[in-house]
Amino acid sequence: MSDQRNPNLWLPPRPETYGPSEDDFVRPPEPQRSPDPEPARDPFGGNPKPWYKRAGGGVAALGLLIAKFAAKIKVVLLLLPKLKILTTSGSMLVSVAAYSLLWGWKFAVGFVVLLFVHEMGHVIQLRREGIHASAPVFIPFLGAAVWSKSLGGNALAEARVGLAGPILGSIGAAACIPLANATGNEFWRALAFTGFFLNLFNLLPVVPLDGGRAMAAMSPWMWALGLFGVVVLAFTYPNPVILLIVLLAVMETWRRWRALKSGDATVRAYYKVRPLHRALVAAVYLGLIALLVVGMDATHVARTLSDV
């Protein structure tokens, strides 16, 4: 019996036709390093601005933001009388509640009443000038306001409207003095002092305060002096109310001064006041300031730390 073997079993294994080879293996590329960022340049080819110019741009942007905020506040104040919920009595109650957080409800009621008397002076004079005026609307921590289509046909009428508020308001504050003497309660004396101060503050010669209205019939250039005084006051005793008054005063003073420099015949006619009337307005304005200073001195109540 012969032994037969398959000759193919002795051959080396044949590589697969479709198997991977060493030539088919490709090494993945190494990640490329990103280039270092170039320094910031002006896209128009200029040199970077110095720090003070960049700071000036920031200040200008801040000023624009403040102007826009003031404009929005002015729009809100103009829309307040159109809201039915803000009637005189309702806004008075809201103001009393707000001021009660600072002084207690009794003093808050007295303070709001003095504000009402002051604003009614404007309302009465506006109606005497033949101008329809709204009832006073109270704004907590900002006072009160009266809305009308105009302040009169000329600067003299505007001065009369402006001075009527402090005149009647000062009478209302002075009415607290007999009550203080009759009752012996210093509450009424403190209320009178506050009323005198309120009306004296309103006589600052800058629009939109009452003193600025009076300046329309005297010397409009005094608006700049009054604006300077208010700015100094804002830096000395900074608070939101003073800052808001400064913003409104800057816008209103610039508007009026530009109108005066425009040479418009209508504007010149508005500010044309006879010398006699100019002197009468000045006498009432200065005399009222003197009386208010005397009234504040007479009703000042000295306080010490032991009284707190």
mmCIF file of N, CA, C and O in Angstrom, residues 209-262:
data_model
loop_
_atom_site.group_PDB
_atom_site.id
_atom_site.type_symbol
_atom_site.label_atom_id
_atom_site.label_comp_id
_atom_site.label_asym_id
_atom_site.label_seq_id
_atom_site.Cartn_x
_atom_site.Cartn_y
_atom_site.Cartn_z
ATOM 1 N N LEU A 209 -38.298 125.226 37.685
ATOM 2 C CA LEU A 209 -38.760 125.687 38.984
ATOM 3 C C LEU A 209 -39.457 127.039 38.835
ATOM 4 O O LEU A 209 -39.330 127.736 37.828
ATOM 5 N N ASP A 210 -40.203 127.429 39.884
ATOM 6 C CA ASP A 210 -40.999 128.651 39.816
ATOM 7 C C ASP A 210 -40.123 129.891 39.664
ATOM 8 O O ASP A 210 -40.523 130.868 39.019
ATOM 9 N N GLY A 211 -38.944 129.874 40.276
ATOM 10 C CA GLY A 211 -38.043 131.012 40.118
ATOM 11 C C GLY A 211 -37.610 131.205 38.676
ATOM 12 O O GLY A 211 -37.422 132.338 38.222
ATOM 13 N N GLY A 212 -37.461 130.117 37.942
ATOM 14 C CA GLY A 212 -37.131 130.228 36.525
ATOM 15 C C GLY A 212 -38.246 130.863 35.726
ATOM 16 O O GLY A 212 -37.999 131.569 34.740
ATOM 17 N N ARG A 213 -39.501 130.601 36.131
ATOM 18 C CA ARG A 213 -40.633 131.267 35.466
ATOM 19 C C ARG A 213 -40.573 132.777 35.689
ATOM 20 O O ARG A 213 -40.854 133.572 34.790
ATOM 21 N N ALA A 214 -40.226 133.179 36.918
ATOM 22 C CA ALA A 214 -40.131 134.610 37.209
ATOM 23 C C ALA A 214 -38.990 135.256 36.420
ATOM 24 O O ALA A 214 -39.100 136.400 35.960
ATOM 25 N N MET A 215 -37.893 134.502 36.243
ATOM 26 C CA MET A 215 -36.756 135.041 35.495
ATOM 27 C C MET A 215 -37.105 135.334 34.041
ATOM 28 O O MET A 215 -36.456 136.144 33.395
ATOM 29 N N ALA A 216 -38.132 134.667 33.510
ATOM 30 C CA ALA A 216 -38.535 134.915 32.126
ATOM 31 C C ALA A 216 -38.935 136.367 31.923
ATOM 32 O O ALA A 216 -38.762 136.919 30.824
ATOM 33 N N ALA A 217 -39.475 136.996 32.955
ATOM 34 C CA ALA A 217 -39.904 138.392 32.844
ATOM 35 C C ALA A 217 -38.847 139.373 33.329
ATOM 36 O O ALA A 217 -39.011 140.581 33.152
ATOM 37 N N MET A 218 -37.783 138.870 33.940
ATOM 38 C CA MET A 218 -36.750 139.771 34.455
ATOM 39 C C MET A 218 -35.506 139.711 33.565
ATOM 40 O O MET A 218 -35.345 140.504 32.642
ATOM 41 N N SER A 219 -34.637 138.786 33.833
ATOM 42 C CA SER A 219 -33.399 138.658 33.066
ATOM 43 C C SER A 219 -33.173 137.189 32.756
ATOM 44 O O SER A 219 -32.692 136.445 33.617
ATOM 45 N N PRO A 220 -33.508 136.746 31.545
ATOM 46 C CA PRO A 220 -33.334 135.330 31.216
ATOM 47 C C PRO A 220 -31.909 134.825 31.371
ATOM 48 O O PRO A 220 -31.698 133.620 31.558
ATOM 49 N N TRP A 221 -30.909 135.733 31.308
ATOM 50 C CA TRP A 221 -29.534 135.265 31.455
ATOM 51 C C TRP A 221 -29.284 134.726 32.855
ATOM 52 O O TRP A 221 -28.318 133.984 33.092
ATOM 53 N N MET A 222 -30.178 135.045 33.812
ATOM 54 C CA MET A 222 -30.045 134.523 35.174
ATOM 55 C C MET A 222 -30.290 133.021 35.233
ATOM 56 O O MET A 222 -29.965 132.373 36.234
ATOM 57 N N TRP A 223 -30.870 132.461 34.165
ATOM 58 C CA TRP A 223 -31.058 131.004 34.144
ATOM 59 C C TRP A 223 -29.705 130.294 34.284
ATOM 60 O O TRP A 223 -29.609 129.264 34.941
ATOM 61 N N ALA A 224 -28.672 130.833 33.652
ATOM 62 C CA ALA A 224 -27.345 130.209 33.735
ATOM 63 C C ALA A 224 -26.831 130.227 35.167
ATOM 64 O O ALA A 224 -26.269 129.236 35.652
ATOM 65 N N LEU A 225 -27.055 131.351 35.881
ATOM 66 C CA LEU A 225 -26.638 131.433 37.274
ATOM 67 C C LEU A 225 -27.421 130.444 38.138
ATOM 68 O O LEU A 225 -26.853 129.766 39.004
ATOM 69 N N GLY A 226 -28.723 130.348 37.890
ATOM 70 C CA GLY A 226 -29.532 129.406 38.642
ATOM 71 C C GLY A 226 -29.133 127.962 38.360
ATOM 72 O O GLY A 226 -29.094 127.125 39.271
ATOM 73 N N LEU A 227 -28.820 127.670 37.100
ATOM 74 C CA LEU A 227 -28.382 126.319 36.755
ATOM 75 C C LEU A 227 -27.076 125.978 37.450
ATOM 76 O O LEU A 227 -26.895 124.857 37.950
ATOM 77 N N PHE A 228 -26.167 126.943 37.504
ATOM 78 C CA PHE A 228 -24.909 126.718 38.219
ATOM 79 C C PHE A 228 -25.171 126.429 39.701
ATOM 80 O O PHE A 228 -24.560 125.527 40.288
ATOM 81 N N GLY A 229 -26.110 127.181 40.297
ATOM 82 C CA GLY A 229 -26.434 126.955 41.711
ATOM 83 C C GLY A 229 -27.021 125.574 41.951
ATOM 84 O O GLY A 229 -26.700 124.906 42.952
ATOM 85 N N VAL A 230 -27.874 125.119 41.052
ATOM 86 C CA VAL A 230 -28.479 123.797 41.211
ATOM 87 C C VAL A 230 -27.429 122.696 41.048
ATOM 88 O O VAL A 230 -27.446 121.688 41.750
ATOM 89 N N VAL A 231 -26.499 122.880 40.118
ATOM 90 C CA VAL A 231 -25.428 121.892 39.928
ATOM 91 C C VAL A 231 -24.559 121.810 41.173
ATOM 92 O O VAL A 231 -24.191 120.711 41.632
ATOM 93 N N VAL A 232 -24.217 122.965 41.753
ATOM 94 C CA VAL A 232 -23.440 122.967 42.998
ATOM 95 C C VAL A 232 -24.208 122.253 44.105
ATOM 96 O O VAL A 232 -23.642 121.463 44.878
ATOM 97 N N LEU A 233 -25.508 122.501 44.170
ATOM 98 C CA LEU A 233 -26.342 121.844 45.175
ATOM 99 C C LEU A 233 -26.371 120.335 44.953
ATOM 100 O O LEU A 233 -26.358 119.554 45.907
ATOM 101 N N ALA A 234 -26.388 119.919 43.699
ATOM 102 C CA ALA A 234 -26.410 118.478 43.393
ATOM 103 C C ALA A 234 -25.121 117.801 43.830
ATOM 104 O O ALA A 234 -25.142 116.652 44.291
ATOM 105 N N PHE A 235 -23.982 118.497 43.694
ATOM 106 C CA PHE A 235 -22.716 117.916 44.136
ATOM 107 C C PHE A 235 -22.573 117.971 45.654
ATOM 108 O O PHE A 235 -21.938 117.103 46.258
ATOM 109 N N THR A 236 -23.172 118.998 46.280
ATOM 110 C CA THR A 236 -23.047 119.134 47.729
ATOM 111 C C THR A 236 -23.961 118.162 48.461
ATOM 112 O O THR A 236 -23.550 117.502 49.424
ATOM 113 N N TYR A 237 -25.221 118.081 48.007
ATOM 114 C CA TYR A 237 -26.200 117.170 48.617
ATOM 115 C C TYR A 237 -26.795 116.283 47.522
ATOM 116 O O TYR A 237 -27.930 116.500 47.084
ATOM 117 N N PRO A 238 -26.041 115.306 47.058
ATOM 118 C CA PRO A 238 -26.541 114.481 45.943
ATOM 119 C C PRO A 238 -27.715 113.605 46.351
ATOM 120 O O PRO A 238 -27.687 112.955 47.387
ATOM 121 N N ASN A 239 -28.760 113.653 45.555
ATOM 122 C CA ASN A 239 -29.907 112.762 45.725
ATOM 123 C C ASN A 239 -30.639 112.706 44.389
ATOM 124 O O ASN A 239 -30.471 113.573 43.529
ATOM 125 N N PRO A 240 -31.457 111.671 44.184
ATOM 126 C CA PRO A 240 -32.104 111.496 42.873
ATOM 127 C C PRO A 240 -32.973 112.675 42.448
ATOM 128 O O PRO A 240 -33.034 112.999 41.258
ATOM 129 N N VAL A 241 -33.661 113.330 43.398
ATOM 130 C CA VAL A 241 -34.538 114.441 43.041
ATOM 131 C C VAL A 241 -33.733 115.613 42.479
ATOM 132 O O VAL A 241 -34.081 116.196 41.445
ATOM 133 N N ILE A 242 -32.632 115.960 43.147
ATOM 134 C CA ILE A 242 -31.799 117.067 42.676
ATOM 135 C C ILE A 242 -31.203 116.744 41.309
ATOM 136 O O ILE A 242 -31.149 117.598 40.408
ATOM 137 N N LEU A 243 -30.762 115.505 41.128
ATOM 138 C CA LEU A 243 -30.183 115.119 39.835
ATOM 139 C C LEU A 243 -31.220 115.212 38.722
ATOM 140 O O LEU A 243 -30.910 115.645 37.602
ATOM 141 N N LEU A 244 -32.458 114.812 39.005
ATOM 142 C CA LEU A 244 -33.511 114.908 37.996
ATOM 143 C C LEU A 244 -33.802 116.366 37.655
ATOM 144 O O LEU A 244 -33.982 116.717 36.479
ATOM 145 N N ILE A 245 -33.820 117.232 38.670
ATOM 146 C CA ILE A 245 -34.040 118.661 38.430
ATOM 147 C C ILE A 245 -32.913 119.236 37.575
ATOM 148 O O ILE A 245 -33.148 120.046 36.671
ATOM 149 N N VAL A 246 -31.679 118.808 37.833
ATOM 150 C CA VAL A 246 -30.543 119.291 37.039
ATOM 151 C C VAL A 246 -30.705 118.885 35.577
ATOM 152 O O VAL A 246 -30.509 119.698 34.657
ATOM 153 N N LEU A 247 -31.088 117.641 35.323
ATOM 154 C CA LEU A 247 -31.246 117.176 33.948
ATOM 155 C C LEU A 247 -32.348 117.949 33.224
ATOM 156 O O LEU A 247 -32.168 118.398 32.086
ATOM 157 N N LEU A 248 -33.487 118.111 33.895
ATOM 158 C CA LEU A 248 -34.581 118.869 33.281
ATOM 159 C C LEU A 248 -34.195 120.328 33.079
ATOM 160 O O LEU A 248 -34.557 120.951 32.070
ATOM 161 N N ALA A 249 -33.452 120.889 34.045
ATOM 162 C CA ALA A 249 -33.044 122.289 33.940
ATOM 163 C C ALA A 249 -32.084 122.499 32.778
ATOM 164 O O ALA A 249 -32.168 123.501 32.061
ATOM 165 N N VAL A 250 -31.171 121.566 32.583
ATOM 166 C CA VAL A 250 -30.220 121.693 31.470
ATOM 167 C C VAL A 250 -30.963 121.683 30.135
ATOM 168 O O VAL A 250 -30.718 122.526 29.256
ATOM 169 N N MET A 251 -31.889 120.745 29.969
ATOM 170 C CA MET A 251 -32.620 120.648 28.700
ATOM 171 C C MET A 251 -33.505 121.869 28.464
ATOM 172 O O MET A 251 -33.530 122.428 27.362
ATOM 173 N N GLU A 252 -34.214 122.320 29.502
ATOM 174 C CA GLU A 252 -35.129 123.448 29.338
ATOM 175 C C GLU A 252 -34.359 124.756 29.135
ATOM 176 O O GLU A 252 -34.752 125.598 28.313
ATOM 177 N N THR A 253 -33.266 124.936 29.881
ATOM 178 C CA THR A 253 -32.465 126.154 29.718
ATOM 179 C C THR A 253 -31.860 126.219 28.322
ATOM 180 O O THR A 253 -31.861 127.272 27.678
ATOM 181 N N TRP A 254 -31.347 125.108 27.828
ATOM 182 C CA TRP A 254 -30.769 125.087 26.481
ATOM 183 C C TRP A 254 -31.831 125.366 25.421
ATOM 184 O O TRP A 254 -31.582 126.101 24.460
ATOM 185 N N ARG A 255 -33.027 124.808 25.601
ATOM 186 C CA ARG A 255 -34.097 125.040 24.632
ATOM 187 C C ARG A 255 -34.481 126.506 24.583
ATOM 188 O O ARG A 255 -34.613 127.094 23.501
ATOM 189 N N ARG A 256 -34.627 127.120 25.751
ATOM 190 C CA ARG A 256 -35.045 128.528 25.783
ATOM 191 C C ARG A 256 -33.931 129.441 25.285
ATOM 192 O O ARG A 256 -34.194 130.418 24.584
ATOM 193 N N TRP A 257 -32.701 129.144 25.672
ATOM 194 C CA TRP A 257 -31.596 129.998 25.244
ATOM 195 C C TRP A 257 -31.416 129.931 23.731
ATOM 196 O O TRP A 257 -31.138 130.937 23.075
ATOM 197 N N ARG A 258 -31.585 128.760 23.155
ATOM 198 C CA ARG A 258 -31.485 128.620 21.709
ATOM 199 C C ARG A 258 -32.619 129.377 21.013
ATOM 200 O O ARG A 258 -32.416 129.974 19.946
ATOM 201 N N ALA A 259 -33.819 129.353 21.644
ATOM 202 C CA ALA A 259 -34.935 130.095 21.062
ATOM 203 C C ALA A 259 -34.685 131.605 21.102
ATOM 204 O O ALA A 259 -35.000 132.332 20.152
ATOM 205 N N LEU A 260 -34.069 132.072 22.194
ATOM 206 C CA LEU A 260 -33.757 133.493 22.299
ATOM 207 C C LEU A 260 -32.722 133.916 21.259
ATOM 208 O O LEU A 260 -32.793 135.023 20.706
ATOM 209 N N LYS A 261 -31.745 133.051 20.989
ATOM 210 C CA LYS A 261 -30.691 133.384 20.044
ATOM 211 C C LYS A 261 -31.110 133.185 18.592
ATOM 212 O O LYS A 261 -30.377 133.561 17.675
ATOM 213 N N SER A 262 -32.277 132.577 18.379
ATOM 214 C CA SER A 262 -32.711 132.312 17.007
ATOM 215 C C SER A 262 -33.126 133.575 16.268
ATOM 216 O O SER A 262 -33.144 133.605 15.031
#
